[in-house]
Amino acid sequence: MMLLLLGLDYINKANKVASWNSTPCVITDIQKYRRCTTRRPYERDYDPYVYHIKYTYKVNNIEYTSDRYEVTNFSFLPSYAISITGKNYSKGFNTECSVNPYNPRQAILINGYHETNGYCYISILFIFSGFIFLTSFYCCLKGFDFYE
């Protein structure tokens, strides 16, 4: 059941963020951290670092700062645990961020599903696993005998 809820929660968050306003922003700080990984340097798009990015943006002439990268903010991951392979982020870089029109303090740098769709696949896996669990639980409650 928890897997099902996690998958649905992510899809719900990504759909809400899709309606947020695109706003120009400027990268104000970027810090690089070494990450533990099982990937090898010869693999495609290998980057042995994760990054913590801070950026500023203006809404109604009020400047805000954020460090939120994408819609997924799992509490068990540090806020800097993002990989920006292929991005040219550097201090002073102008880019776009998505801002919540109802609460301008909420913003993310990447809108919608993660570019690799990895989180989308995980969400689908969670939903599928939750569905299988609920189906088997229902069958057990109804007294189905699978071995007859």
Short mmCIF file of N, CA and C in Angstrom, two decimals:
data_model
loop_
_atom_site.label_atom_id
_atom_site.label_comp_id
_atom_site.label_asym_id
_atom_site.label_seq_id
_atom_site.Cartn_x
_atom_site.Cartn_y
_atom_site.Cartn_z
N MET A 1 0.82 -1.19 0.00
CA MET A 1 0.00 0.00 0.00
C MET A 1 0.87 1.26 0.00
N MET A 2 1.96 1.21 0.78
CA MET A 2 2.85 2.36 0.84
C MET A 2 3.50 2.62 -0.51
N LEU A 3 3.89 1.55 -1.22
CA LEU A 3 4.48 1.72 -2.54
C LEU A 3 3.50 2.38 -3.50
N LEU A 4 2.26 1.97 -3.43
CA LEU A 4 1.22 2.55 -4.28
C LEU A 4 1.07 4.04 -3.98
N LEU A 5 1.03 4.39 -2.71
CA LEU A 5 0.87 5.79 -2.33
C LEU A 5 2.08 6.64 -2.73
N LEU A 6 3.29 6.09 -2.59
CA LEU A 6 4.49 6.83 -2.99
C LEU A 6 4.47 7.12 -4.49
N GLY A 7 4.11 6.13 -5.28
CA GLY A 7 4.05 6.33 -6.72
C GLY A 7 3.01 7.36 -7.11
N LEU A 8 1.83 7.26 -6.52
CA LEU A 8 0.76 8.21 -6.83
C LEU A 8 1.11 9.61 -6.34
N ASP A 9 1.79 9.70 -5.19
CA ASP A 9 2.19 11.00 -4.65
C ASP A 9 3.15 11.71 -5.60
N TYR A 10 4.11 10.97 -6.14
CA TYR A 10 5.05 11.60 -7.06
C TYR A 10 4.35 12.10 -8.32
N ILE A 11 3.47 11.29 -8.89
CA ILE A 11 2.75 11.70 -10.10
C ILE A 11 1.88 12.92 -9.81
N ASN A 12 1.25 12.94 -8.64
CA ASN A 12 0.43 14.08 -8.25
C ASN A 12 1.28 15.35 -8.13
N LYS A 13 2.44 15.25 -7.48
CA LYS A 13 3.32 16.41 -7.34
C LYS A 13 3.79 16.92 -8.70
N ALA A 14 4.19 16.00 -9.57
CA ALA A 14 4.69 16.40 -10.88
C ALA A 14 3.60 17.08 -11.70
N ASN A 15 2.36 16.61 -11.58
CA ASN A 15 1.26 17.24 -12.31
C ASN A 15 0.95 18.63 -11.78
N LYS A 16 1.04 18.83 -10.46
CA LYS A 16 0.81 20.16 -9.88
C LYS A 16 1.88 21.14 -10.35
N VAL A 17 3.12 20.69 -10.35
CA VAL A 17 4.23 21.55 -10.73
C VAL A 17 4.17 21.92 -12.21
N ALA A 18 3.53 21.09 -13.02
CA ALA A 18 3.44 21.38 -14.45
C ALA A 18 2.70 22.69 -14.72
N SER A 19 1.84 23.12 -13.80
CA SER A 19 1.08 24.36 -14.00
C SER A 19 1.77 25.58 -13.39
N TRP A 20 2.94 25.40 -12.78
CA TRP A 20 3.65 26.53 -12.20
C TRP A 20 4.20 27.43 -13.30
N ASN A 21 4.44 28.70 -12.97
CA ASN A 21 4.92 29.69 -13.93
C ASN A 21 6.42 29.57 -14.15
N SER A 22 6.82 29.63 -15.41
CA SER A 22 8.23 29.65 -15.74
C SER A 22 8.77 31.06 -15.53
N THR A 23 9.85 31.17 -14.76
CA THR A 23 10.40 32.46 -14.36
C THR A 23 11.91 32.47 -14.57
N PRO A 24 12.47 33.57 -15.08
CA PRO A 24 13.93 33.64 -15.19
C PRO A 24 14.58 33.62 -13.81
N CYS A 25 15.69 32.92 -13.71
CA CYS A 25 16.42 32.88 -12.44
C CYS A 25 17.92 32.87 -12.72
N VAL A 26 18.68 33.14 -11.69
CA VAL A 26 20.14 33.21 -11.80
C VAL A 26 20.73 32.30 -10.74
N ILE A 27 21.68 31.47 -11.14
CA ILE A 27 22.40 30.60 -10.20
C ILE A 27 23.31 31.48 -9.35
N THR A 28 23.14 31.45 -8.04
CA THR A 28 23.95 32.29 -7.16
C THR A 28 25.07 31.51 -6.47
N ASP A 29 24.88 30.22 -6.32
CA ASP A 29 25.91 29.42 -5.65
C ASP A 29 25.78 27.98 -6.11
N ILE A 30 26.91 27.35 -6.31
CA ILE A 30 26.91 25.92 -6.66
C ILE A 30 28.09 25.28 -5.94
N GLN A 31 27.78 24.23 -5.18
CA GLN A 31 28.81 23.51 -4.44
C GLN A 31 28.84 22.08 -4.93
N LYS A 32 30.04 21.54 -5.03
CA LYS A 32 30.25 20.20 -5.56
C LYS A 32 30.67 19.27 -4.43
N TYR A 33 30.06 18.09 -4.38
CA TYR A 33 30.39 17.08 -3.38
C TYR A 33 30.69 15.76 -4.07
N ARG A 34 31.65 15.04 -3.54
CA ARG A 34 31.98 13.72 -4.07
C ARG A 34 30.88 12.76 -3.65
N ARG A 35 30.47 11.88 -4.55
CA ARG A 35 29.42 10.92 -4.20
C ARG A 35 29.96 9.50 -4.22
N CYS A 36 29.30 8.66 -3.45
CA CYS A 36 29.60 7.24 -3.48
C CYS A 36 28.77 6.64 -4.60
N THR A 37 29.38 5.89 -5.45
CA THR A 37 28.65 5.33 -6.58
C THR A 37 29.27 4.02 -7.02
N THR A 38 28.45 3.20 -7.62
CA THR A 38 28.94 1.94 -8.17
C THR A 38 29.21 2.08 -9.67
N ARG A 39 28.88 3.24 -10.25
CA ARG A 39 29.12 3.45 -11.67
C ARG A 39 30.61 3.61 -11.92
N ARG A 40 31.04 3.19 -13.05
CA ARG A 40 32.45 3.26 -13.42
C ARG A 40 32.71 4.48 -14.30
N PRO A 41 33.92 5.03 -14.24
CA PRO A 41 34.23 6.21 -15.04
C PRO A 41 34.07 6.01 -16.55
N TYR A 42 34.16 4.77 -17.03
CA TYR A 42 34.03 4.53 -18.46
C TYR A 42 32.57 4.48 -18.92
N GLU A 43 31.63 4.53 -17.98
CA GLU A 43 30.22 4.53 -18.37
C GLU A 43 29.82 5.87 -18.95
N ARG A 44 28.85 5.86 -19.83
CA ARG A 44 28.37 7.07 -20.48
C ARG A 44 27.82 8.06 -19.44
N ASP A 45 28.10 9.31 -19.60
CA ASP A 45 27.60 10.39 -18.74
C ASP A 45 28.01 10.22 -17.27
N TYR A 46 29.18 9.66 -17.05
CA TYR A 46 29.63 9.49 -15.67
C TYR A 46 30.03 10.83 -15.07
N ASP A 47 29.54 11.12 -13.89
CA ASP A 47 29.92 12.31 -13.14
C ASP A 47 30.05 11.89 -11.68
N PRO A 48 31.26 11.93 -11.13
CA PRO A 48 31.46 11.45 -9.76
C PRO A 48 31.00 12.43 -8.69
N TYR A 49 30.29 13.49 -9.07
CA TYR A 49 29.90 14.51 -8.11
C TYR A 49 28.39 14.72 -8.09
N VAL A 50 27.92 15.22 -6.97
CA VAL A 50 26.56 15.74 -6.86
C VAL A 50 26.70 17.22 -6.49
N TYR A 51 25.63 17.97 -6.69
CA TYR A 51 25.73 19.41 -6.56
C TYR A 51 24.61 19.97 -5.70
N HIS A 52 24.92 21.02 -4.99
CA HIS A 52 23.92 21.78 -4.25
C HIS A 52 23.86 23.14 -4.93
N ILE A 53 22.71 23.46 -5.51
CA ILE A 53 22.56 24.68 -6.30
C ILE A 53 21.61 25.64 -5.59
N LYS A 54 22.01 26.88 -5.48
CA LYS A 54 21.13 27.94 -4.98
C LYS A 54 20.90 28.92 -6.12
N TYR A 55 19.67 29.41 -6.22
CA TYR A 55 19.35 30.34 -7.29
C TYR A 55 18.37 31.38 -6.78
N THR A 56 18.35 32.54 -7.43
CA THR A 56 17.42 33.61 -7.08
C THR A 56 16.52 33.90 -8.26
N TYR A 57 15.34 34.37 -7.95
CA TYR A 57 14.35 34.73 -8.98
C TYR A 57 13.47 35.84 -8.41
N LYS A 58 12.81 36.57 -9.29
CA LYS A 58 11.95 37.67 -8.86
C LYS A 58 10.51 37.41 -9.26
N VAL A 59 9.61 37.68 -8.31
CA VAL A 59 8.17 37.63 -8.56
C VAL A 59 7.60 38.92 -7.99
N ASN A 60 6.93 39.70 -8.83
CA ASN A 60 6.37 41.00 -8.42
C ASN A 60 7.42 41.90 -7.76
N ASN A 61 8.60 41.92 -8.36
CA ASN A 61 9.74 42.74 -7.90
C ASN A 61 10.23 42.36 -6.50
N ILE A 62 9.89 41.19 -6.03
CA ILE A 62 10.42 40.68 -4.76
C ILE A 62 11.36 39.53 -5.10
N GLU A 63 12.58 39.58 -4.55
CA GLU A 63 13.57 38.56 -4.87
C GLU A 63 13.49 37.41 -3.86
N TYR A 64 13.48 36.19 -4.39
CA TYR A 64 13.43 34.98 -3.58
C TYR A 64 14.66 34.13 -3.88
N THR A 65 15.02 33.28 -2.92
CA THR A 65 16.12 32.34 -3.09
C THR A 65 15.60 30.94 -2.82
N SER A 66 16.08 29.99 -3.61
CA SER A 66 15.67 28.60 -3.42
C SER A 66 16.85 27.69 -3.73
N ASP A 67 16.79 26.47 -3.20
CA ASP A 67 17.79 25.46 -3.55
C ASP A 67 17.12 24.15 -3.95
N ARG A 68 15.84 24.21 -4.19
CA ARG A 68 15.09 23.01 -4.56
C ARG A 68 15.30 22.74 -6.05
N TYR A 69 15.70 21.52 -6.36
CA TYR A 69 16.07 21.19 -7.74
C TYR A 69 14.89 20.65 -8.53
N GLU A 70 14.18 19.70 -7.98
CA GLU A 70 13.06 19.10 -8.70
C GLU A 70 11.95 18.74 -7.73
N VAL A 71 10.88 18.18 -8.27
CA VAL A 71 9.67 17.93 -7.48
C VAL A 71 9.89 16.89 -6.39
N THR A 72 10.80 15.96 -6.60
CA THR A 72 11.03 14.92 -5.59
C THR A 72 11.95 15.46 -4.51
N ASN A 73 11.47 15.49 -3.33
CA ASN A 73 12.27 15.87 -2.17
C ASN A 73 12.08 14.80 -1.11
N PHE A 74 12.75 13.68 -1.31
CA PHE A 74 12.66 12.60 -0.34
C PHE A 74 13.42 13.01 0.91
N SER A 75 12.83 12.80 2.07
CA SER A 75 13.45 13.25 3.31
C SER A 75 14.71 12.46 3.64
N PHE A 76 14.88 11.27 3.05
CA PHE A 76 16.06 10.48 3.38
C PHE A 76 17.25 10.83 2.48
N LEU A 77 17.08 11.73 1.49
CA LEU A 77 18.18 12.17 0.65
C LEU A 77 18.61 13.57 1.06
N PRO A 78 19.92 13.82 1.10
CA PRO A 78 20.36 15.18 1.38
C PRO A 78 19.96 16.11 0.24
N SER A 79 19.79 17.40 0.54
CA SER A 79 19.30 18.34 -0.47
C SER A 79 20.29 18.52 -1.61
N TYR A 80 21.55 18.17 -1.42
CA TYR A 80 22.53 18.35 -2.48
C TYR A 80 22.69 17.11 -3.35
N ALA A 81 21.90 16.08 -3.10
CA ALA A 81 22.09 14.82 -3.82
C ALA A 81 21.47 14.86 -5.21
N ILE A 82 21.96 15.76 -6.04
CA ILE A 82 21.48 15.84 -7.40
C ILE A 82 22.66 15.75 -8.35
N SER A 83 22.42 15.16 -9.46
CA SER A 83 23.43 15.07 -10.50
C SER A 83 23.01 15.97 -11.64
N ILE A 84 23.89 16.79 -12.12
CA ILE A 84 23.54 17.70 -13.20
C ILE A 84 24.38 17.42 -14.43
N THR A 85 24.63 16.16 -14.69
CA THR A 85 25.41 15.77 -15.85
C THR A 85 24.81 16.38 -17.10
N GLY A 86 25.64 17.00 -17.90
CA GLY A 86 25.18 17.60 -19.14
C GLY A 86 24.67 19.01 -18.99
N LYS A 87 24.60 19.53 -17.78
CA LYS A 87 24.14 20.90 -17.56
C LYS A 87 25.36 21.81 -17.45
N ASN A 88 25.18 23.04 -17.87
CA ASN A 88 26.26 24.02 -17.79
C ASN A 88 26.03 25.00 -16.65
N TYR A 89 25.52 24.51 -15.55
CA TYR A 89 25.27 25.40 -14.42
C TYR A 89 26.59 25.89 -13.84
N SER A 90 26.66 27.17 -13.62
CA SER A 90 27.79 27.78 -12.94
C SER A 90 27.28 29.06 -12.29
N LYS A 91 28.05 29.61 -11.40
CA LYS A 91 27.63 30.83 -10.70
C LYS A 91 27.39 31.94 -11.72
N GLY A 92 26.23 32.59 -11.62
CA GLY A 92 25.87 33.65 -12.55
C GLY A 92 25.15 33.19 -13.80
N PHE A 93 24.94 31.88 -13.93
CA PHE A 93 24.27 31.33 -15.12
C PHE A 93 22.78 31.69 -15.09
N ASN A 94 22.27 32.22 -16.20
CA ASN A 94 20.85 32.56 -16.33
C ASN A 94 20.09 31.37 -16.88
N THR A 95 19.02 31.01 -16.21
CA THR A 95 18.21 29.87 -16.64
C THR A 95 16.76 30.15 -16.27
N GLU A 96 15.92 29.14 -16.35
CA GLU A 96 14.50 29.26 -16.00
C GLU A 96 14.21 28.34 -14.82
N CYS A 97 13.33 28.78 -13.95
CA CYS A 97 12.83 27.92 -12.88
C CYS A 97 11.31 28.00 -12.89
N SER A 98 10.67 27.07 -12.24
CA SER A 98 9.21 27.05 -12.14
C SER A 98 8.81 27.51 -10.75
N VAL A 99 7.89 28.47 -10.70
CA VAL A 99 7.49 29.08 -9.43
C VAL A 99 6.01 28.85 -9.20
N ASN A 100 5.66 28.48 -7.97
CA ASN A 100 4.27 28.29 -7.59
C ASN A 100 3.57 29.65 -7.61
N PRO A 101 2.52 29.81 -8.43
CA PRO A 101 1.86 31.12 -8.51
C PRO A 101 1.12 31.51 -7.22
N TYR A 102 0.77 30.54 -6.39
CA TYR A 102 0.05 30.83 -5.15
C TYR A 102 0.98 31.06 -3.97
N ASN A 103 2.21 30.55 -4.07
CA ASN A 103 3.20 30.73 -3.02
C ASN A 103 4.57 30.91 -3.69
N PRO A 104 4.96 32.14 -4.00
CA PRO A 104 6.20 32.37 -4.75
C PRO A 104 7.47 31.91 -4.04
N ARG A 105 7.38 31.55 -2.77
CA ARG A 105 8.56 31.02 -2.07
C ARG A 105 8.90 29.61 -2.54
N GLN A 106 7.96 28.94 -3.18
CA GLN A 106 8.20 27.58 -3.68
C GLN A 106 8.61 27.64 -5.14
N ALA A 107 9.78 27.09 -5.43
CA ALA A 107 10.27 27.05 -6.80
C ALA A 107 11.12 25.80 -6.99
N ILE A 108 11.19 25.35 -8.23
CA ILE A 108 12.07 24.23 -8.57
C ILE A 108 12.81 24.59 -9.85
N LEU A 109 13.98 24.01 -10.00
CA LEU A 109 14.80 24.30 -11.18
C LEU A 109 14.39 23.43 -12.36
N ILE A 110 14.00 22.19 -12.10
CA ILE A 110 13.59 21.27 -13.16
C ILE A 110 12.11 21.00 -13.00
N ASN A 111 11.34 21.25 -14.04
CA ASN A 111 9.89 21.09 -13.98
C ASN A 111 9.48 19.71 -14.48
N GLY A 112 8.45 19.16 -13.87
CA GLY A 112 7.89 17.89 -14.33
C GLY A 112 8.74 16.70 -13.96
N TYR A 113 8.60 15.65 -14.73
CA TYR A 113 9.34 14.43 -14.47
C TYR A 113 10.81 14.64 -14.73
N HIS A 114 11.61 13.91 -14.01
CA HIS A 114 13.06 13.98 -14.18
C HIS A 114 13.41 13.67 -15.63
N GLU A 115 14.43 14.33 -16.15
CA GLU A 115 14.74 14.21 -17.57
C GLU A 115 15.00 12.77 -18.01
N THR A 116 15.53 11.95 -17.15
CA THR A 116 15.78 10.56 -17.52
C THR A 116 14.55 9.69 -17.32
N ASN A 117 13.49 10.26 -16.79
CA ASN A 117 12.26 9.54 -16.48
C ASN A 117 12.47 8.43 -15.46
N GLY A 118 13.60 8.44 -14.80
CA GLY A 118 13.86 7.41 -13.80
C GLY A 118 12.84 7.41 -12.68
N TYR A 119 12.48 8.59 -12.23
CA TYR A 119 11.49 8.67 -11.16
C TYR A 119 10.12 8.25 -11.65
N CYS A 120 9.84 8.50 -12.91
CA CYS A 120 8.56 8.06 -13.47
C CYS A 120 8.49 6.54 -13.46
N TYR A 121 9.58 5.91 -13.86
CA TYR A 121 9.61 4.44 -13.87
C TYR A 121 9.48 3.89 -12.46
N ILE A 122 10.13 4.53 -11.50
CA ILE A 122 10.02 4.09 -10.12
C ILE A 122 8.59 4.25 -9.63
N SER A 123 7.95 5.36 -10.00
CA SER A 123 6.56 5.57 -9.60
C SER A 123 5.66 4.48 -10.16
N ILE A 124 5.86 4.15 -11.42
CA ILE A 124 5.06 3.09 -12.03
C ILE A 124 5.32 1.77 -11.33
N LEU A 125 6.57 1.51 -11.00
CA LEU A 125 6.90 0.28 -10.27
C LEU A 125 6.21 0.26 -8.91
N PHE A 126 6.23 1.39 -8.20
CA PHE A 126 5.54 1.48 -6.91
C PHE A 126 4.05 1.22 -7.07
N ILE A 127 3.44 1.83 -8.07
CA ILE A 127 2.01 1.64 -8.30
C ILE A 127 1.71 0.18 -8.62
N PHE A 128 2.50 -0.41 -9.49
CA PHE A 128 2.30 -1.80 -9.88
C PHE A 128 2.48 -2.73 -8.67
N SER A 129 3.54 -2.49 -7.89
CA SER A 129 3.78 -3.33 -6.70
C SER A 129 2.65 -3.19 -5.69
N GLY A 130 2.19 -1.96 -5.49
CA GLY A 130 1.08 -1.74 -4.58
C GLY A 130 -0.19 -2.42 -5.05
N PHE A 131 -0.43 -2.38 -6.36
CA PHE A 131 -1.61 -3.04 -6.93
C PHE A 131 -1.54 -4.55 -6.72
N ILE A 132 -0.38 -5.14 -6.97
CA ILE A 132 -0.22 -6.59 -6.76
C ILE A 132 -0.43 -6.94 -5.29
N PHE A 133 0.13 -6.14 -4.39
CA PHE A 133 -0.04 -6.40 -2.97
C PHE A 133 -1.51 -6.32 -2.58
N LEU A 134 -2.21 -5.28 -3.02
CA LEU A 134 -3.62 -5.13 -2.67
C LEU A 134 -4.47 -6.26 -3.25
N THR A 135 -4.14 -6.68 -4.47
CA THR A 135 -4.87 -7.78 -5.09
C THR A 135 -4.67 -9.07 -4.32
N SER A 136 -3.43 -9.36 -3.95
CA SER A 136 -3.18 -10.60 -3.20
C SER A 136 -3.82 -10.53 -1.81
N PHE A 137 -3.80 -9.36 -1.19
CA PHE A 137 -4.43 -9.19 0.11
C PHE A 137 -5.94 -9.42 0.00
N TYR A 138 -6.56 -8.87 -1.03
CA TYR A 138 -7.99 -9.03 -1.26
C TYR A 138 -8.32 -10.51 -1.49
N CYS A 139 -7.50 -11.18 -2.28
CA CYS A 139 -7.73 -12.61 -2.55
C CYS A 139 -7.63 -13.44 -1.27
N CYS A 140 -6.69 -13.08 -0.40
CA CYS A 140 -6.55 -13.80 0.87
C CYS A 140 -7.76 -13.57 1.76
N LEU A 141 -8.28 -12.34 1.77
CA LEU A 141 -9.46 -12.04 2.57
C LEU A 141 -10.69 -12.79 2.07
N LYS A 142 -10.81 -12.94 0.78
CA LYS A 142 -11.97 -13.61 0.20
C LYS A 142 -11.84 -15.13 0.26
N GLY A 143 -10.67 -15.61 0.62
CA GLY A 143 -10.49 -17.04 0.79
C GLY A 143 -10.21 -17.80 -0.50
N PHE A 144 -9.65 -17.14 -1.49
CA PHE A 144 -9.30 -17.84 -2.72
C PHE A 144 -8.20 -18.85 -2.43
N ASP A 145 -8.34 -20.02 -3.01
CA ASP A 145 -7.31 -21.05 -2.87
C ASP A 145 -6.56 -21.12 -4.18
N PHE A 146 -5.32 -20.67 -4.18
CA PHE A 146 -4.54 -20.59 -5.41
C PHE A 146 -4.03 -21.95 -5.87
N TYR A 147 -4.12 -22.97 -5.02
CA TYR A 147 -3.52 -24.26 -5.34
C TYR A 147 -4.54 -25.31 -5.75
N GLU A 148 -5.78 -24.94 -5.94
CA GLU A 148 -6.79 -25.92 -6.34
C GLU A 148 -6.85 -26.06 -7.83
#
